[in-house]
Short mmCIF file of N, CA and C in Angstrom, two decimals:
data_model
loop_
_atom_site.label_atom_id
_atom_site.label_comp_id
_atom_site.label_asym_id
_atom_site.label_seq_id
_atom_site.Cartn_x
_atom_site.Cartn_y
_atom_site.Cartn_z
N MET A 1 175.09 63.12 98.01
CA MET A 1 173.78 62.97 97.37
C MET A 1 172.72 63.71 98.18
N LYS A 2 171.92 64.48 97.52
CA LYS A 2 170.88 65.27 98.18
C LYS A 2 169.73 64.37 98.62
N THR A 3 169.34 64.51 99.89
CA THR A 3 168.20 63.75 100.40
C THR A 3 166.92 64.51 100.06
N MET A 4 165.97 63.83 99.47
CA MET A 4 164.72 64.49 99.10
C MET A 4 163.78 64.53 100.30
N ILE A 5 163.23 65.69 100.53
CA ILE A 5 162.24 65.88 101.58
C ILE A 5 160.88 65.62 100.96
N LYS A 6 160.04 64.88 101.67
CA LYS A 6 158.70 64.62 101.14
C LYS A 6 158.03 65.96 100.83
N THR A 7 157.56 66.09 99.61
CA THR A 7 156.90 67.29 99.13
C THR A 7 155.74 66.84 98.25
N ILE A 8 154.55 67.36 98.53
CA ILE A 8 153.34 66.91 97.83
C ILE A 8 152.89 67.93 96.80
N GLY A 9 152.49 67.42 95.65
CA GLY A 9 151.88 68.24 94.61
C GLY A 9 150.46 67.76 94.36
N PHE A 10 149.57 68.72 94.19
CA PHE A 10 148.16 68.40 93.92
C PHE A 10 147.73 69.02 92.61
N ASP A 11 146.98 68.26 91.83
CA ASP A 11 146.21 68.81 90.73
C ASP A 11 144.97 69.44 91.35
N MET A 12 144.32 70.33 90.65
CA MET A 12 143.13 70.99 91.21
C MET A 12 141.84 70.30 90.76
N ASP A 13 141.63 70.24 89.47
CA ASP A 13 140.37 69.74 88.92
C ASP A 13 140.34 68.21 88.95
N GLY A 14 139.35 67.66 89.64
CA GLY A 14 139.24 66.22 89.76
C GLY A 14 139.94 65.64 90.97
N VAL A 15 140.68 66.50 91.70
CA VAL A 15 141.35 66.08 92.93
C VAL A 15 140.84 66.92 94.10
N ILE A 16 140.74 68.22 93.89
CA ILE A 16 140.25 69.13 94.93
C ILE A 16 138.85 69.62 94.57
N ILE A 17 138.66 69.99 93.32
CA ILE A 17 137.36 70.50 92.84
C ILE A 17 136.65 69.39 92.07
N ASP A 18 135.38 69.22 92.35
CA ASP A 18 134.57 68.16 91.72
C ASP A 18 133.69 68.75 90.62
N HIS A 19 134.00 68.42 89.39
CA HIS A 19 133.24 68.94 88.24
C HIS A 19 132.21 67.94 87.71
N THR A 20 131.93 66.88 88.44
CA THR A 20 131.03 65.83 87.95
C THR A 20 129.68 66.40 87.55
N GLU A 21 128.97 67.01 88.48
CA GLU A 21 127.62 67.52 88.18
C GLU A 21 127.63 68.62 87.12
N PRO A 22 128.53 69.62 87.22
CA PRO A 22 128.54 70.63 86.15
C PRO A 22 128.81 70.05 84.77
N LYS A 23 129.70 69.06 84.66
CA LYS A 23 129.95 68.44 83.35
C LYS A 23 128.70 67.74 82.84
N MET A 24 127.97 67.07 83.73
CA MET A 24 126.75 66.39 83.32
C MET A 24 125.71 67.40 82.82
N ARG A 25 125.58 68.52 83.54
CA ARG A 25 124.62 69.57 83.13
C ARG A 25 125.02 70.20 81.79
N LEU A 26 126.30 70.53 81.65
CA LEU A 26 126.76 71.15 80.41
C LEU A 26 126.64 70.19 79.23
N ALA A 27 126.87 68.90 79.46
CA ALA A 27 126.70 67.91 78.40
C ALA A 27 125.24 67.81 77.99
N ALA A 28 124.34 67.76 78.98
CA ALA A 28 122.90 67.68 78.69
C ALA A 28 122.43 68.88 77.88
N LYS A 29 122.97 70.04 78.21
CA LYS A 29 122.64 71.28 77.47
C LYS A 29 123.01 71.15 75.99
N ARG A 30 123.98 70.29 75.71
CA ARG A 30 124.44 70.08 74.34
C ARG A 30 123.86 68.80 73.73
N GLY A 31 122.95 68.16 74.46
CA GLY A 31 122.27 66.98 73.94
C GLY A 31 122.95 65.65 74.24
N PHE A 32 123.88 65.64 75.18
CA PHE A 32 124.59 64.40 75.55
C PHE A 32 124.24 64.03 76.98
N SER A 33 123.99 62.77 77.20
CA SER A 33 123.69 62.27 78.54
C SER A 33 124.91 61.53 79.08
N LEU A 34 125.43 62.02 80.21
CA LEU A 34 126.60 61.40 80.81
C LEU A 34 126.27 60.84 82.18
N THR A 35 126.91 59.76 82.53
CA THR A 35 126.85 59.25 83.90
C THR A 35 128.06 59.84 84.63
N PRO A 36 128.07 59.80 85.95
CA PRO A 36 129.25 60.31 86.67
C PRO A 36 130.54 59.64 86.22
N GLU A 37 130.48 58.35 85.93
CA GLU A 37 131.67 57.61 85.51
C GLU A 37 132.20 58.06 84.14
N GLN A 38 131.39 58.77 83.38
CA GLN A 38 131.81 59.25 82.06
C GLN A 38 132.35 60.67 82.09
N THR A 39 132.42 61.29 83.27
CA THR A 39 132.83 62.69 83.36
C THR A 39 134.32 62.95 83.57
N PRO A 40 135.13 62.01 84.06
CA PRO A 40 136.56 62.32 84.21
C PRO A 40 137.19 62.75 82.89
N SER A 41 138.18 63.63 82.99
CA SER A 41 138.81 64.21 81.80
C SER A 41 139.30 63.17 80.81
N SER A 42 139.84 62.08 81.29
CA SER A 42 140.39 61.08 80.37
C SER A 42 139.31 60.21 79.73
N VAL A 43 138.07 60.31 80.20
CA VAL A 43 137.00 59.47 79.68
C VAL A 43 135.96 60.26 78.88
N ILE A 44 135.73 61.48 79.26
CA ILE A 44 134.67 62.29 78.63
C ILE A 44 134.89 62.41 77.11
N ARG A 45 136.15 62.39 76.69
CA ARG A 45 136.48 62.51 75.27
C ARG A 45 135.88 61.36 74.44
N GLU A 46 135.61 60.23 75.09
CA GLU A 46 135.02 59.10 74.39
C GLU A 46 133.51 59.25 74.19
N HIS A 47 132.91 60.23 74.87
CA HIS A 47 131.45 60.36 74.87
C HIS A 47 130.92 61.66 74.26
N ILE A 48 131.79 62.63 74.12
CA ILE A 48 131.38 63.90 73.51
C ILE A 48 132.41 64.27 72.45
N PRO A 49 131.97 64.44 71.21
CA PRO A 49 132.91 64.76 70.14
C PRO A 49 133.32 66.25 70.15
N GLU A 50 134.42 66.51 69.49
CA GLU A 50 134.82 67.89 69.23
C GLU A 50 133.85 68.43 68.19
N PRO A 51 133.50 69.69 68.12
CA PRO A 51 133.92 70.78 68.98
C PRO A 51 133.04 70.94 70.23
N ALA A 52 132.03 70.10 70.37
CA ALA A 52 131.13 70.22 71.53
C ALA A 52 131.90 70.08 72.84
N LEU A 53 132.86 69.17 72.88
CA LEU A 53 133.64 68.98 74.10
C LEU A 53 134.47 70.22 74.41
N ARG A 54 135.10 70.77 73.40
CA ARG A 54 135.92 71.98 73.60
C ARG A 54 135.06 73.11 74.16
N GLU A 55 133.86 73.28 73.60
CA GLU A 55 132.94 74.32 74.08
C GLU A 55 132.53 74.06 75.53
N LEU A 56 132.21 72.81 75.84
CA LEU A 56 131.81 72.43 77.20
C LEU A 56 132.94 72.75 78.20
N LEU A 57 134.15 72.35 77.88
CA LEU A 57 135.27 72.56 78.79
C LEU A 57 135.62 74.04 78.93
N GLU A 58 135.51 74.77 77.84
CA GLU A 58 135.77 76.21 77.91
C GLU A 58 134.75 76.88 78.83
N GLU A 59 133.49 76.51 78.68
CA GLU A 59 132.45 77.07 79.54
C GLU A 59 132.69 76.68 81.00
N LEU A 60 133.04 75.43 81.22
CA LEU A 60 133.26 74.93 82.58
C LEU A 60 134.41 75.63 83.28
N TYR A 61 135.52 75.82 82.57
CA TYR A 61 136.72 76.36 83.20
C TYR A 61 136.88 77.86 83.07
N GLU A 62 136.25 78.47 82.07
CA GLU A 62 136.48 79.89 81.80
C GLU A 62 135.34 80.81 82.24
N ASP A 63 134.13 80.31 82.31
CA ASP A 63 132.97 81.14 82.67
C ASP A 63 132.79 81.12 84.19
N PRO A 64 133.10 82.23 84.86
CA PRO A 64 132.97 82.23 86.33
C PRO A 64 131.56 81.89 86.81
N GLY A 65 130.55 82.22 86.02
CA GLY A 65 129.17 81.91 86.39
C GLY A 65 128.92 80.42 86.51
N ILE A 66 129.69 79.63 85.82
CA ILE A 66 129.58 78.17 85.89
C ILE A 66 130.70 77.60 86.76
N ALA A 67 131.92 78.05 86.52
CA ALA A 67 133.09 77.51 87.22
C ALA A 67 132.96 77.63 88.74
N LEU A 68 132.39 78.71 89.21
CA LEU A 68 132.31 78.95 90.65
C LEU A 68 131.28 78.07 91.34
N HIS A 69 130.52 77.30 90.58
CA HIS A 69 129.51 76.42 91.18
C HIS A 69 130.00 74.98 91.38
N SER A 70 131.21 74.70 90.94
CA SER A 70 131.76 73.36 91.17
C SER A 70 132.17 73.24 92.64
N PRO A 71 131.70 72.20 93.31
CA PRO A 71 132.01 72.05 94.74
C PRO A 71 133.37 71.40 94.97
N LEU A 72 133.78 71.40 96.21
CA LEU A 72 134.96 70.64 96.60
C LEU A 72 134.63 69.16 96.60
N LEU A 73 135.61 68.35 96.34
CA LEU A 73 135.43 66.91 96.52
C LEU A 73 135.25 66.65 98.01
N PRO A 74 134.41 65.69 98.37
CA PRO A 74 134.23 65.38 99.80
C PRO A 74 135.58 65.08 100.46
N GLY A 75 135.82 65.71 101.58
CA GLY A 75 137.04 65.50 102.34
C GLY A 75 138.22 66.35 101.93
N ALA A 76 138.10 67.12 100.83
CA ALA A 76 139.24 67.90 100.34
C ALA A 76 139.67 68.97 101.34
N ALA A 77 138.75 69.73 101.87
CA ALA A 77 139.11 70.80 102.81
C ALA A 77 139.76 70.22 104.06
N GLU A 78 139.15 69.19 104.61
CA GLU A 78 139.71 68.55 105.80
C GLU A 78 141.06 67.92 105.49
N GLY A 79 141.18 67.33 104.31
CA GLY A 79 142.44 66.72 103.90
C GLY A 79 143.56 67.73 103.77
N LEU A 80 143.25 68.87 103.14
CA LEU A 80 144.27 69.91 103.01
C LEU A 80 144.66 70.46 104.38
N ALA A 81 143.69 70.54 105.29
CA ALA A 81 144.00 70.99 106.65
C ALA A 81 144.98 70.03 107.32
N ARG A 82 144.77 68.74 107.12
CA ARG A 82 145.66 67.74 107.72
C ARG A 82 147.06 67.79 107.09
N VAL A 83 147.11 67.99 105.77
CA VAL A 83 148.41 68.09 105.10
C VAL A 83 149.15 69.32 105.62
N LYS A 84 148.47 70.45 105.71
CA LYS A 84 149.10 71.68 106.21
C LYS A 84 149.59 71.49 107.65
N ALA A 85 148.76 70.88 108.48
CA ALA A 85 149.12 70.66 109.89
C ALA A 85 150.31 69.72 110.02
N SER A 86 150.51 68.84 109.04
CA SER A 86 151.62 67.88 109.10
C SER A 86 152.97 68.55 108.92
N GLY A 87 152.97 69.74 108.33
CA GLY A 87 154.22 70.44 108.06
C GLY A 87 154.90 70.02 106.77
N ILE A 88 154.32 69.07 106.06
CA ILE A 88 154.88 68.63 104.78
C ILE A 88 154.65 69.75 103.75
N PRO A 89 155.69 70.18 103.04
CA PRO A 89 155.48 71.20 102.00
C PRO A 89 154.53 70.65 100.92
N PHE A 90 153.66 71.54 100.42
CA PHE A 90 152.74 71.11 99.37
C PHE A 90 152.49 72.24 98.38
N TYR A 91 152.14 71.84 97.15
CA TYR A 91 151.93 72.77 96.06
C TYR A 91 150.71 72.37 95.26
N LEU A 92 150.14 73.36 94.60
CA LEU A 92 149.09 73.13 93.61
C LEU A 92 149.74 73.37 92.26
N ILE A 93 149.67 72.37 91.39
CA ILE A 93 150.18 72.51 90.02
C ILE A 93 149.05 72.06 89.10
N SER A 94 148.40 73.03 88.50
CA SER A 94 147.17 72.76 87.74
C SER A 94 147.26 73.33 86.33
N ARG A 95 146.72 72.57 85.39
CA ARG A 95 146.64 73.08 84.01
C ARG A 95 145.40 73.95 83.90
N ARG A 96 145.62 75.22 83.69
CA ARG A 96 144.53 76.19 83.56
C ARG A 96 144.96 77.29 82.60
N ARG A 97 144.15 77.56 81.60
CA ARG A 97 144.44 78.68 80.71
C ARG A 97 144.16 80.00 81.40
N ASN A 98 143.19 80.00 82.32
CA ASN A 98 142.79 81.23 82.99
C ASN A 98 142.99 81.10 84.50
N PRO A 99 144.18 81.41 84.99
CA PRO A 99 144.44 81.27 86.42
C PRO A 99 143.52 82.12 87.30
N GLU A 100 143.05 83.25 86.77
CA GLU A 100 142.19 84.13 87.57
C GLU A 100 140.91 83.42 87.99
N VAL A 101 140.32 82.65 87.09
CA VAL A 101 139.09 81.92 87.43
C VAL A 101 139.42 80.82 88.44
N ALA A 102 140.54 80.16 88.28
CA ALA A 102 140.95 79.12 89.22
C ALA A 102 141.10 79.70 90.63
N VAL A 103 141.73 80.87 90.73
CA VAL A 103 141.92 81.51 92.04
C VAL A 103 140.56 81.91 92.61
N GLN A 104 139.65 82.38 91.77
CA GLN A 104 138.29 82.72 92.24
C GLN A 104 137.60 81.50 92.85
N ILE A 105 137.74 80.36 92.19
CA ILE A 105 137.14 79.11 92.71
C ILE A 105 137.75 78.78 94.07
N LEU A 106 139.07 78.84 94.16
CA LEU A 106 139.75 78.52 95.42
C LEU A 106 139.34 79.50 96.53
N LYS A 107 139.19 80.77 96.18
CA LYS A 107 138.74 81.77 97.17
C LYS A 107 137.32 81.44 97.64
N LYS A 108 136.44 81.15 96.69
CA LYS A 108 135.06 80.84 97.04
C LYS A 108 134.98 79.63 97.96
N GLN A 109 135.85 78.67 97.76
CA GLN A 109 135.84 77.44 98.56
C GLN A 109 136.64 77.57 99.85
N GLY A 110 137.19 78.76 100.11
CA GLY A 110 137.93 79.00 101.35
C GLY A 110 139.33 78.41 101.35
N LEU A 111 139.87 78.08 100.17
CA LEU A 111 141.19 77.47 100.09
C LEU A 111 142.29 78.48 99.77
N TRP A 112 141.92 79.66 99.32
CA TRP A 112 142.87 80.72 99.00
C TRP A 112 142.56 81.88 99.90
N PRO A 113 143.41 82.33 100.74
CA PRO A 113 144.82 82.02 100.93
C PRO A 113 145.09 81.02 102.07
N ALA A 114 144.08 80.35 102.57
CA ALA A 114 144.27 79.43 103.71
C ALA A 114 145.27 78.32 103.39
N TYR A 115 145.24 77.81 102.16
CA TYR A 115 146.13 76.70 101.79
C TYR A 115 147.00 77.02 100.58
N PHE A 116 146.45 77.77 99.65
CA PHE A 116 147.18 78.09 98.43
C PHE A 116 147.30 79.60 98.25
N THR A 117 148.47 80.02 97.79
CA THR A 117 148.75 81.43 97.51
C THR A 117 149.64 81.49 96.27
N GLU A 118 150.06 82.69 95.90
CA GLU A 118 150.99 82.83 94.78
C GLU A 118 152.29 82.07 95.03
N ALA A 119 152.63 81.83 96.29
CA ALA A 119 153.88 81.16 96.63
C ALA A 119 153.86 79.65 96.38
N ASN A 120 152.67 79.03 96.44
CA ASN A 120 152.64 77.57 96.28
C ASN A 120 151.58 77.08 95.29
N ALA A 121 151.08 77.97 94.45
CA ALA A 121 150.10 77.58 93.43
C ALA A 121 150.64 77.99 92.06
N PHE A 122 150.67 77.02 91.16
CA PHE A 122 151.21 77.25 89.83
C PHE A 122 150.21 76.76 88.79
N PHE A 123 149.91 77.63 87.84
CA PHE A 123 148.96 77.30 86.79
C PHE A 123 149.72 77.24 85.47
N VAL A 124 149.63 76.10 84.80
CA VAL A 124 150.43 75.84 83.60
C VAL A 124 149.53 75.54 82.41
N LYS A 125 150.13 75.55 81.24
CA LYS A 125 149.36 75.33 80.02
C LYS A 125 149.41 73.88 79.52
N GLU A 126 150.58 73.26 79.59
CA GLU A 126 150.78 71.94 79.00
C GLU A 126 151.14 70.90 80.06
N PRO A 127 150.84 69.63 79.82
CA PRO A 127 151.21 68.59 80.79
C PRO A 127 152.69 68.60 81.17
N ILE A 128 153.56 68.81 80.19
CA ILE A 128 155.00 68.79 80.49
C ILE A 128 155.37 69.92 81.45
N ASP A 129 154.62 71.00 81.46
CA ASP A 129 154.89 72.10 82.38
C ASP A 129 154.69 71.66 83.83
N LYS A 130 153.81 70.69 84.04
CA LYS A 130 153.65 70.14 85.40
C LYS A 130 154.94 69.46 85.84
N GLU A 131 155.56 68.72 84.93
CA GLU A 131 156.83 68.06 85.23
C GLU A 131 157.91 69.09 85.53
N VAL A 132 157.97 70.15 84.75
CA VAL A 132 158.98 71.19 84.96
C VAL A 132 158.85 71.76 86.37
N HIS A 133 157.64 72.11 86.78
CA HIS A 133 157.42 72.66 88.13
C HIS A 133 157.67 71.61 89.21
N ALA A 134 157.20 70.40 89.00
CA ALA A 134 157.39 69.34 90.00
C ALA A 134 158.89 69.11 90.24
N ARG A 135 159.65 69.07 89.19
CA ARG A 135 161.09 68.86 89.31
C ARG A 135 161.74 70.03 90.05
N ARG A 136 161.40 71.24 89.65
CA ARG A 136 161.99 72.44 90.26
C ARG A 136 161.65 72.53 91.75
N LEU A 137 160.43 72.14 92.11
CA LEU A 137 159.97 72.24 93.50
C LEU A 137 160.35 71.04 94.34
N GLY A 138 160.88 70.01 93.72
CA GLY A 138 161.27 68.81 94.46
C GLY A 138 160.09 67.97 94.91
N VAL A 139 159.02 67.96 94.10
CA VAL A 139 157.83 67.19 94.45
C VAL A 139 158.16 65.69 94.43
N THR A 140 157.86 65.03 95.53
CA THR A 140 158.11 63.58 95.63
C THR A 140 156.82 62.77 95.48
N ASP A 141 155.68 63.40 95.78
CA ASP A 141 154.37 62.74 95.75
C ASP A 141 153.41 63.65 95.00
N TYR A 142 152.78 63.13 93.95
CA TYR A 142 151.85 63.97 93.18
C TYR A 142 150.53 63.25 92.99
N VAL A 143 149.44 64.02 93.10
CA VAL A 143 148.09 63.48 92.98
C VAL A 143 147.41 64.11 91.77
N ASP A 144 146.93 63.28 90.86
CA ASP A 144 146.22 63.76 89.67
C ASP A 144 145.13 62.76 89.32
N ASP A 145 144.14 63.20 88.57
CA ASP A 145 143.06 62.30 88.16
C ASP A 145 143.24 61.81 86.72
N GLU A 146 144.36 62.17 86.09
CA GLU A 146 144.59 61.76 84.71
C GLU A 146 145.86 60.91 84.59
N ILE A 147 145.70 59.74 84.03
CA ILE A 147 146.83 58.83 83.82
C ILE A 147 147.88 59.48 82.92
N ARG A 148 147.44 60.13 81.87
CA ARG A 148 148.41 60.72 80.92
C ARG A 148 149.27 61.78 81.58
N ILE A 149 148.74 62.49 82.55
CA ILE A 149 149.54 63.49 83.27
C ILE A 149 150.55 62.79 84.17
N LEU A 150 150.10 61.80 84.91
CA LEU A 150 151.02 61.07 85.78
C LEU A 150 152.16 60.44 84.99
N ASN A 151 151.89 60.00 83.77
CA ASN A 151 152.93 59.42 82.93
C ASN A 151 154.01 60.43 82.54
N VAL A 152 153.66 61.71 82.51
CA VAL A 152 154.61 62.76 82.14
C VAL A 152 155.54 63.13 83.29
N LEU A 153 155.13 62.84 84.51
CA LEU A 153 155.88 63.29 85.69
C LEU A 153 157.06 62.37 86.01
N ALA A 154 158.07 62.43 85.18
CA ALA A 154 159.22 61.53 85.29
C ALA A 154 160.01 61.72 86.59
N SER A 155 160.04 62.92 87.13
CA SER A 155 160.84 63.19 88.33
C SER A 155 160.13 62.84 89.63
N VAL A 156 158.84 62.57 89.57
CA VAL A 156 158.06 62.32 90.79
C VAL A 156 158.13 60.84 91.14
N LYS A 157 158.55 60.56 92.37
CA LYS A 157 158.73 59.18 92.82
C LYS A 157 157.40 58.47 93.07
N ASN A 158 156.47 59.13 93.75
CA ASN A 158 155.20 58.51 94.14
C ASN A 158 154.04 59.23 93.45
N LYS A 159 153.34 58.50 92.60
CA LYS A 159 152.24 59.10 91.82
C LYS A 159 150.93 58.45 92.26
N PHE A 160 149.94 59.30 92.52
CA PHE A 160 148.65 58.84 92.99
C PHE A 160 147.58 59.20 91.98
N LEU A 161 146.84 58.20 91.52
CA LEU A 161 145.73 58.40 90.60
C LEU A 161 144.46 58.56 91.43
N PHE A 162 143.89 59.76 91.42
CA PHE A 162 142.65 60.01 92.16
C PHE A 162 141.50 59.56 91.27
N ASP A 163 140.84 58.49 91.67
CA ASP A 163 139.82 57.82 90.85
C ASP A 163 138.49 57.83 91.61
N GLN A 164 137.89 59.00 91.73
CA GLN A 164 136.69 59.15 92.56
C GLN A 164 135.52 58.28 92.13
N HIS A 165 135.45 57.92 90.86
CA HIS A 165 134.33 57.11 90.37
C HIS A 165 134.69 55.63 90.21
N GLY A 166 135.90 55.26 90.59
CA GLY A 166 136.31 53.86 90.54
C GLY A 166 136.32 53.26 89.15
N ILE A 167 136.75 54.05 88.15
CA ILE A 167 136.71 53.56 86.77
C ILE A 167 138.04 53.02 86.26
N PHE A 168 139.08 53.08 87.10
CA PHE A 168 140.39 52.61 86.67
C PHE A 168 140.92 51.47 87.53
N PRO A 169 140.13 50.43 87.80
CA PRO A 169 140.64 49.34 88.66
C PRO A 169 141.79 48.58 88.01
N HIS A 170 141.91 48.66 86.70
CA HIS A 170 142.95 47.95 85.95
C HIS A 170 144.30 48.66 86.00
N VAL A 171 144.35 49.88 86.52
CA VAL A 171 145.59 50.65 86.56
C VAL A 171 146.39 50.26 87.79
N HIS A 172 147.60 49.75 87.55
CA HIS A 172 148.44 49.29 88.65
C HIS A 172 149.78 50.02 88.72
N GLU A 173 150.07 50.85 87.72
CA GLU A 173 151.38 51.51 87.72
C GLU A 173 151.44 52.70 88.68
N PHE A 174 150.28 53.12 89.20
CA PHE A 174 150.21 54.20 90.17
C PHE A 174 149.43 53.72 91.38
N SER A 175 149.61 54.40 92.48
CA SER A 175 148.80 54.10 93.66
C SER A 175 147.44 54.75 93.42
N ARG A 176 146.41 53.95 93.32
CA ARG A 176 145.06 54.44 93.01
C ARG A 176 144.30 54.68 94.30
N VAL A 177 143.65 55.87 94.40
CA VAL A 177 142.81 56.20 95.56
C VAL A 177 141.46 56.69 95.06
N ASN A 178 140.41 56.36 95.80
CA ASN A 178 139.06 56.76 95.40
C ASN A 178 138.54 57.99 96.13
N ASN A 179 139.19 58.35 97.24
CA ASN A 179 138.70 59.48 98.03
C ASN A 179 139.83 60.05 98.88
N TRP A 180 139.53 61.14 99.56
CA TRP A 180 140.55 61.81 100.36
C TRP A 180 140.98 61.00 101.58
N THR A 181 140.10 60.21 102.12
CA THR A 181 140.48 59.37 103.26
C THR A 181 141.56 58.38 102.86
N GLU A 182 141.37 57.71 101.71
CA GLU A 182 142.38 56.79 101.20
C GLU A 182 143.67 57.53 100.87
N LEU A 183 143.53 58.69 100.25
CA LEU A 183 144.71 59.47 99.87
C LEU A 183 145.54 59.84 101.09
N LEU A 184 144.90 60.36 102.13
CA LEU A 184 145.63 60.76 103.33
C LEU A 184 146.30 59.56 103.99
N GLY A 185 145.65 58.41 103.94
CA GLY A 185 146.25 57.20 104.50
C GLY A 185 147.55 56.82 103.81
N LYS A 186 147.71 57.22 102.54
CA LYS A 186 148.93 56.91 101.80
C LYS A 186 149.94 58.05 101.83
N LEU A 187 149.45 59.29 101.95
CA LEU A 187 150.34 60.44 101.93
C LEU A 187 150.97 60.75 103.28
N LEU A 188 150.19 60.62 104.33
CA LEU A 188 150.66 61.08 105.67
C LEU A 188 151.12 59.93 106.53
#
């Protein structure tokens, strides 16, 4: 029987990159007022109807003039430095239609090529594609901010729900963390 080596997978948006303020600004531009707690991907759909939401997300993720202004989540850079220093293999597996913009964001934030490169960063289209990559790479621990994505990752033993706004206290099927300090305490 093959022994699994601890291998970490990270989502990008909502785990490494913080889109809270840009989502609030883009929503306001469309006439919607959001609180930070209403901005996570799994919640925003309840507050902004289609097609306004689709337009907002396309602008947020596809327009470099907006996308490049999203900051890192507090502690993300230091956390990635600690993960890298630990020697534990790690990957970025993110749903992005436009990988070029994602790489630009990572470069601007000093994470590409310091932590992520073509060798350990994968941009996919569908949630199930995250499972395909996680399985192929032997990911044992995965961090995402969406419950529905974590539910798809059948091959991943340890799933972490990154809940920066503390809106999922009722979720017990995953290890819930609110920040990078908590996350590192469970990962390392």
